[in-house]
C-alpha cells in the first residue's frame, strides 16, 4: 500500500491530486503524507513491541513542527542535536522525559537549556563534554543522566559522509575509553552514567553492521555489569535504510527479529532514534519544468527546484526517482531521450537527477520522490532563493505547514552599513 501513486494519468498523495496542490501552492514545494508517517512509525513500534522501546524520532531528518507534533502525539520521543531542535521539542510540548540529546559540539548554553527542560539524557561524545556537563549540572545543582556514545568501529556499508561508527570519524568514544569512564564515574559528581549509545551511520540497508556493533558493545555492557555498575539504557540509534531506487533494505520486522534476541539478552531499556525510516518516503518535492534545453551533447530539463532545496543528489550523489505529475500516454512517435534534471543554480553540481527518461515540456510538473528526510531540513538560501513551502496531506485535506519565504524574509536580519 503506497500513499504516493498514480490513478490513471495523475499522481496522487493519499486521496489528493498532487497537480492541484502544485497549482494552489506553487512550486518548488515539499508535500508530505501524514498516513505514511503514521504507518512507518507504527511499523517500528510494532516490530519492537515485545520490548516496549522508547522511540525517539530524529528531528534532523525533518523538523517541521507539524510533523514533530504528529509523532509526539502518537507517543514518540525526540532525538535532538542542537538548541534549535530543543526549542522545537518544547514548541510541540514533547515531554522532557522523552527527549535525548546527541551532538559532538554541545555549547554551554545548549547544555544549560536542556538540563533546565529536564531531558531524559545526554548522549555524551567525549571526555571534555562529560566534564563540561558535570560542571554545568553542578552550577545548576542538578543531577543529570547521561549515556556514553560508543564508537564501535564498524563499517556500515553506506556513503562515507553518513558513516559515523568508524574509528576515523569524529563521533563517540572508543570502547576502552568508555570502560575507563565507567570505572572512574565518581569523578563526575553531578552525572549518572546510565547506559550506552551507538549510531553507526545512516541509510544502512543490511542488519549485519547493526548486529556487529551491538555485539561489540554487549561485551562492554557485560563487563560493566560485572563491576556491579547499574545501567538502565541501551540506545541503538537510527540508520535504517529505505528504498530510493533498487535497494532492498531490511524491513522493520526483519531488523527487529534479528536484533531482538541480542537486546533481550542485554536486558536494558532500548532507545531507538529512527529518522529517515519514518519520514523519507513520506515526502516528495514538486517542481515545475522551466525549460527543456537540447544541446548537441546532452539534453537538460531545467526545473524551478535546485540544490538549495534538495541537496542530497549534489552532496552524496544520492539517487531520487523523478516522475511526472501527469503521466502522458505512451505513443510511438514520443520516445523520450535521456536528460539531466537540473536546477537554476550557478553550479554544475546543481542537479536532481541524471540521465532520466522523461517525456516533459515547459510548464509540466515533476515530483522528486523520497525527499521527506534530509530534504527541507538541509535546504538553504543559496543564490538568494527563498526556502520552499511545505504542505501536509491527510487523505483529501491539504494543510500548509510552512509558508514559502518571501523576499523580505531573505534580508530580515541584515543591515546595510556605509
Ligand atoms: N541518531 C543520531 C545520533 C544521528 O546522528 C542520526 C542521523 C540519526 C539518529 C538518524 O538517522 P536515520 O535514521 O535518519 O538514518 N543528511 C544525510 C543523513 C545524515 C544522518 C545524520 N545522523 C542524508 O541526507 O542522507
Short mmCIF file of C-alpha atoms in Angstrom, two decimals, residues 13-309:
data_model
loop_
_atom_site.label_atom_id
_atom_site.label_comp_id
_atom_site.label_asym_id
_atom_site.label_seq_id
_atom_site.Cartn_x
_atom_site.Cartn_y
_atom_site.Cartn_z
CA UNK A 13 -0.70 11.77 -2.50
CA UNK A 14 -3.25 9.81 -0.49
CA UNK A 15 -6.58 10.99 -1.90
CA UNK A 16 -5.30 14.29 -3.25
CA UNK A 17 -4.19 15.01 -6.80
CA UNK A 18 -0.70 16.46 -6.45
CA UNK A 19 -1.10 18.64 -9.54
CA UNK A 20 -3.87 20.58 -7.82
CA UNK A 21 -1.55 21.15 -4.84
CA UNK A 22 1.13 22.47 -7.20
CA UNK A 23 -1.35 24.85 -8.81
CA UNK A 24 -2.67 26.10 -5.49
CA UNK A 25 0.59 26.50 -3.55
CA UNK A 26 3.14 26.99 -6.32
CA UNK A 27 6.48 25.27 -6.73
CA UNK A 28 9.01 24.22 -5.60
CA UNK A 29 7.08 22.67 -2.72
CA UNK A 30 7.50 19.79 -0.28
CA UNK A 31 4.43 17.58 0.06
CA UNK A 32 4.15 15.08 2.93
CA UNK A 33 1.74 12.20 3.51
CA UNK A 34 0.54 12.02 7.10
CA UNK A 35 -0.60 8.41 6.76
CA UNK A 36 2.83 7.34 5.56
CA UNK A 37 4.42 8.97 8.60
CA UNK A 38 1.99 7.14 10.90
CA UNK A 39 2.47 3.87 9.09
CA UNK A 40 6.25 3.93 9.31
CA UNK A 41 6.26 4.95 12.96
CA UNK A 42 3.88 2.13 13.80
CA UNK A 43 5.89 -0.38 11.77
CA UNK A 44 8.84 0.20 14.08
CA UNK A 45 6.67 0.31 17.17
CA UNK A 46 5.00 -2.99 16.36
CA UNK A 47 8.20 -4.72 15.30
CA UNK A 48 9.76 -3.90 18.69
CA UNK A 49 6.56 -4.20 20.75
CA UNK A 50 7.88 -7.12 22.80
CA UNK A 51 10.47 -4.88 24.49
CA UNK A 52 8.49 -1.62 24.51
CA UNK A 53 11.36 0.68 23.50
CA UNK A 54 11.42 4.46 23.65
CA UNK A 55 11.29 5.57 20.01
CA UNK A 56 12.89 8.98 19.71
CA UNK A 57 12.27 10.33 16.21
CA UNK A 58 15.42 12.00 14.90
CA UNK A 59 14.39 15.63 14.45
CA UNK A 60 17.17 16.46 11.98
CA UNK A 61 15.54 14.30 9.29
CA UNK A 62 12.56 16.64 9.08
CA UNK A 63 11.98 19.16 11.81
CA UNK A 64 8.71 20.75 10.70
CA UNK A 65 6.61 21.43 13.82
CA UNK A 66 3.51 19.73 12.42
CA UNK A 67 5.47 16.57 11.74
CA UNK A 68 7.06 16.63 15.19
CA UNK A 69 3.68 17.28 16.73
CA UNK A 70 2.09 14.40 14.81
CA UNK A 71 4.74 11.98 16.03
CA UNK A 72 4.87 13.24 19.61
CA UNK A 73 1.07 12.92 19.88
CA UNK A 74 1.49 9.30 18.66
CA UNK A 75 3.82 8.66 21.61
CA UNK A 76 7.22 9.26 20.03
CA UNK A 77 10.07 10.93 21.85
CA UNK A 78 12.60 13.14 20.04
CA UNK A 79 16.31 12.76 19.34
CA UNK A 80 17.78 16.26 19.18
CA UNK A 81 21.21 17.64 18.27
CA UNK A 82 21.04 21.38 18.91
CA UNK A 83 19.46 24.16 20.91
CA UNK A 84 17.27 24.86 17.90
CA UNK A 85 15.92 21.33 17.91
CA UNK A 86 15.35 21.59 21.68
CA UNK A 87 13.36 24.77 21.02
CA UNK A 88 11.23 22.83 18.53
CA UNK A 89 10.75 19.97 21.01
CA UNK A 90 9.45 22.49 23.55
CA UNK A 91 7.17 24.11 20.98
CA UNK A 92 5.37 20.82 20.41
CA UNK A 93 5.29 20.11 24.16
CA UNK A 94 7.32 16.95 23.88
CA UNK A 95 7.50 15.54 27.41
CA UNK A 96 11.12 16.21 28.50
CA UNK A 97 11.50 12.63 29.65
CA UNK A 98 11.17 11.57 26.01
CA UNK A 99 14.00 13.80 24.73
CA UNK A 100 17.56 12.55 24.17
CA UNK A 101 20.36 14.84 23.08
CA UNK A 102 23.38 13.83 20.91
CA UNK A 103 25.99 16.01 19.08
CA UNK A 104 29.77 16.27 19.33
CA UNK A 105 29.62 20.01 19.91
CA UNK A 106 27.07 20.96 22.55
CA UNK A 107 27.59 24.54 23.76
CA UNK A 108 27.23 25.66 27.40
CA UNK A 109 24.00 27.45 26.55
CA UNK A 110 22.58 24.35 24.88
CA UNK A 111 23.57 22.11 27.79
CA UNK A 112 22.03 24.53 30.30
CA UNK A 113 18.76 24.83 28.39
CA UNK A 114 18.46 21.05 28.04
CA UNK A 115 19.13 20.46 31.74
CA UNK A 116 16.56 23.10 32.66
CA UNK A 117 13.99 21.44 30.41
CA UNK A 118 14.67 18.16 32.23
CA UNK A 119 15.52 15.98 29.21
CA UNK A 120 15.85 12.24 29.73
CA UNK A 121 19.57 12.14 28.96
CA UNK A 122 22.54 13.44 27.01
CA UNK A 123 24.37 11.11 24.66
CA UNK A 124 27.89 12.19 25.54
CA UNK A 125 30.53 12.03 22.81
CA UNK A 126 33.83 12.94 24.55
CA UNK A 127 35.63 13.28 27.88
CA UNK A 128 35.66 17.06 27.55
CA UNK A 129 31.91 17.11 27.12
CA UNK A 130 31.42 14.84 30.12
CA UNK A 131 33.42 17.25 32.30
CA UNK A 132 31.52 20.23 30.91
CA UNK A 133 28.05 18.77 31.51
CA UNK A 134 29.17 17.80 35.03
CA UNK A 135 30.33 21.37 35.68
CA UNK A 136 27.13 22.94 34.39
CA UNK A 137 24.97 20.41 36.26
CA UNK A 138 26.88 21.37 39.43
CA UNK A 139 26.29 25.08 38.83
CA UNK A 140 22.58 24.38 38.43
CA UNK A 141 22.58 21.96 41.40
CA UNK A 142 21.07 19.24 39.27
CA UNK A 143 21.83 15.57 38.84
CA UNK A 144 21.92 14.72 35.16
CA UNK A 145 21.57 11.36 33.43
CA UNK A 146 23.88 10.60 30.53
CA UNK A 147 24.77 7.70 28.28
CA UNK A 148 28.16 7.35 26.63
CA UNK A 149 28.14 7.32 22.86
CA UNK A 150 30.41 4.49 21.82
CA UNK A 151 32.26 4.44 18.52
CA UNK A 152 32.32 0.68 17.87
CA UNK A 153 34.49 0.97 14.75
CA UNK A 154 32.11 -0.88 12.45
CA UNK A 155 31.75 -0.42 8.68
CA UNK A 156 28.06 0.25 7.98
CA UNK A 157 28.38 -0.04 4.17
CA UNK A 158 26.84 3.28 3.31
CA UNK A 159 28.05 6.62 1.87
CA UNK A 160 31.24 7.84 3.53
CA UNK A 161 29.69 11.14 4.62
CA UNK A 162 26.97 9.35 6.59
CA UNK A 163 29.23 6.72 8.16
CA UNK A 164 29.51 7.59 11.85
CA UNK A 165 30.70 4.48 13.68
CA UNK A 166 34.19 4.05 12.19
CA UNK A 167 37.13 4.99 14.36
CA UNK A 168 38.30 7.73 11.99
CA UNK A 169 35.00 9.62 12.37
CA UNK A 170 34.54 12.33 14.99
CA UNK A 171 31.70 10.58 16.83
CA UNK A 172 31.58 8.92 20.24
CA UNK A 173 34.38 7.33 22.27
CA UNK A 174 36.22 4.08 21.80
CA UNK A 175 35.28 1.14 23.99
CA UNK A 176 38.40 1.29 26.18
CA UNK A 177 37.94 4.96 26.96
CA UNK A 178 34.29 4.30 27.78
CA UNK A 179 35.27 1.45 30.10
CA UNK A 180 37.68 3.75 31.96
CA UNK A 181 34.99 6.42 32.28
CA UNK A 182 32.59 3.91 33.86
CA UNK A 183 35.24 2.86 36.36
CA UNK A 184 36.00 6.49 37.23
CA UNK A 185 32.37 7.59 37.22
CA UNK A 186 32.77 9.00 40.76
CA UNK A 187 34.80 11.86 39.25
CA UNK A 188 31.59 13.22 37.78
CA UNK A 189 29.62 14.08 40.90
CA UNK A 190 26.60 15.52 39.19
CA UNK A 191 26.26 12.88 36.47
CA UNK A 192 24.69 9.46 36.47
CA UNK A 193 26.11 7.40 33.63
CA UNK A 194 23.06 5.34 32.83
CA UNK A 195 24.00 3.42 29.72
CA UNK A 196 25.47 3.42 26.26
CA UNK A 197 24.54 4.81 22.88
CA UNK A 198 25.58 3.89 19.35
CA UNK A 199 24.67 5.32 15.97
CA UNK A 200 26.85 3.80 13.28
CA UNK A 201 25.54 5.58 10.19
CA UNK A 202 22.54 6.29 8.03
CA UNK A 203 20.80 4.62 5.06
CA UNK A 204 22.08 1.22 6.19
CA UNK A 205 20.32 -1.47 4.19
CA UNK A 206 21.54 -4.64 5.93
CA UNK A 207 21.18 -5.76 9.52
CA UNK A 208 24.68 -7.22 9.82
CA UNK A 209 26.54 -3.97 10.70
CA UNK A 210 23.98 -3.27 13.44
CA UNK A 211 24.41 -6.81 14.80
CA UNK A 212 28.20 -6.49 14.81
CA UNK A 213 28.04 -3.14 16.59
CA UNK A 214 25.54 -4.35 19.18
CA UNK A 215 27.62 -7.48 19.88
CA UNK A 216 30.74 -5.39 20.33
CA UNK A 217 29.02 -3.07 22.78
CA UNK A 218 27.40 -6.01 24.59
CA UNK A 219 30.91 -7.04 25.66
CA UNK A 220 31.38 -3.64 27.28
CA UNK A 221 27.95 -3.74 28.93
CA UNK A 222 28.63 -7.23 30.35
CA UNK A 223 31.96 -6.08 31.79
CA UNK A 224 30.39 -3.03 33.38
CA UNK A 225 27.59 -5.08 34.90
CA UNK A 226 30.21 -7.42 36.37
CA UNK A 227 31.74 -4.41 38.12
CA UNK A 228 28.39 -4.02 39.85
CA UNK A 229 27.54 -0.85 37.95
CA UNK A 230 23.84 -0.37 37.35
CA UNK A 231 22.85 0.52 33.81
CA UNK A 232 19.43 1.47 32.53
CA UNK A 233 19.54 2.35 28.83
CA UNK A 234 20.89 0.96 25.60
CA UNK A 235 20.35 3.41 22.73
CA UNK A 236 20.94 1.76 19.35
CA UNK A 237 20.50 4.97 17.33
CA UNK A 238 18.85 5.21 13.93
CA UNK A 239 20.16 4.43 10.47
CA UNK A 240 17.58 2.12 8.89
CA UNK A 241 17.75 2.42 5.12
CA UNK A 242 14.82 2.96 2.79
CA UNK A 243 14.11 2.37 -0.92
CA UNK A 244 15.22 5.20 -3.18
CA UNK A 245 15.97 3.14 -6.26
CA UNK A 246 16.63 -0.57 -6.36
CA UNK A 247 17.85 -1.06 -2.77
CA UNK A 248 16.33 -3.91 -0.82
CA UNK A 249 16.65 -2.68 2.75
CA UNK A 250 15.67 -4.85 5.67
CA UNK A 251 12.11 -4.19 6.83
CA UNK A 252 11.49 -3.02 10.39
CA UNK A 253 10.24 -6.52 11.20
CA UNK A 254 13.30 -8.31 9.78
CA UNK A 255 15.56 -5.83 11.55
CA UNK A 256 13.73 -6.33 14.85
CA UNK A 257 13.73 -10.12 14.51
CA UNK A 258 17.48 -10.04 14.11
CA UNK A 259 18.37 -7.62 16.89
CA UNK A 260 15.70 -8.52 19.47
CA UNK A 261 17.42 -11.66 20.78
CA UNK A 262 20.53 -9.58 21.48
CA UNK A 263 18.59 -6.73 23.04
CA UNK A 264 16.64 -9.14 25.23
CA UNK A 265 19.89 -10.73 26.40
CA UNK A 266 21.26 -7.27 27.25
CA UNK A 267 18.04 -6.51 29.09
CA UNK A 268 18.22 -2.73 29.34
CA UNK A 269 15.59 -0.22 28.24
CA UNK A 270 16.12 0.11 24.48
CA UNK A 271 16.04 3.52 22.82
CA UNK A 272 15.72 3.86 19.03
CA UNK A 273 16.39 7.03 17.01
CA UNK A 274 14.91 6.50 13.54
CA UNK A 275 14.67 9.48 11.23
CA UNK A 276 14.77 8.57 7.55
CA UNK A 277 12.76 5.37 8.03
CA UNK A 278 9.79 7.37 9.33
CA UNK A 279 9.75 10.37 7.00
CA UNK A 280 11.97 9.55 3.99
CA UNK A 281 9.32 8.05 1.78
CA UNK A 282 6.59 10.21 3.29
CA UNK A 283 7.67 13.28 1.33
CA UNK A 284 8.16 14.47 -2.23
CA UNK A 285 9.49 17.67 -3.71
CA UNK A 286 7.37 19.01 -6.54
CA UNK A 287 8.89 21.23 -9.15
CA UNK A 288 7.95 22.81 -12.48
CA UNK A 289 9.78 22.47 -15.79
CA UNK A 290 11.06 25.91 -16.79
CA UNK A 291 12.88 24.97 -19.99
CA UNK A 292 13.89 21.93 -21.97
CA UNK A 293 17.34 22.53 -23.41
CA UNK A 294 18.64 20.15 -26.03
CA UNK A 295 22.33 20.69 -26.70
CA UNK A 296 24.42 18.74 -29.22
CA UNK A 297 25.92 16.72 -26.39
CA UNK A 298 23.14 16.46 -23.85
CA UNK A 299 19.55 17.21 -23.02
CA UNK A 300 18.68 19.17 -19.88
CA UNK A 301 15.35 19.52 -18.15
CA UNK A 302 15.67 22.77 -16.23
CA UNK A 303 13.32 22.93 -13.26
CA UNK A 304 12.48 25.50 -10.59
CA UNK A 305 13.95 23.44 -7.70
CA UNK A 306 17.68 23.33 -7.14
CA UNK A 307 20.38 22.03 -4.86
CA UNK A 308 19.44 24.63 -2.27
CA UNK A 309 16.02 22.95 -1.99
#
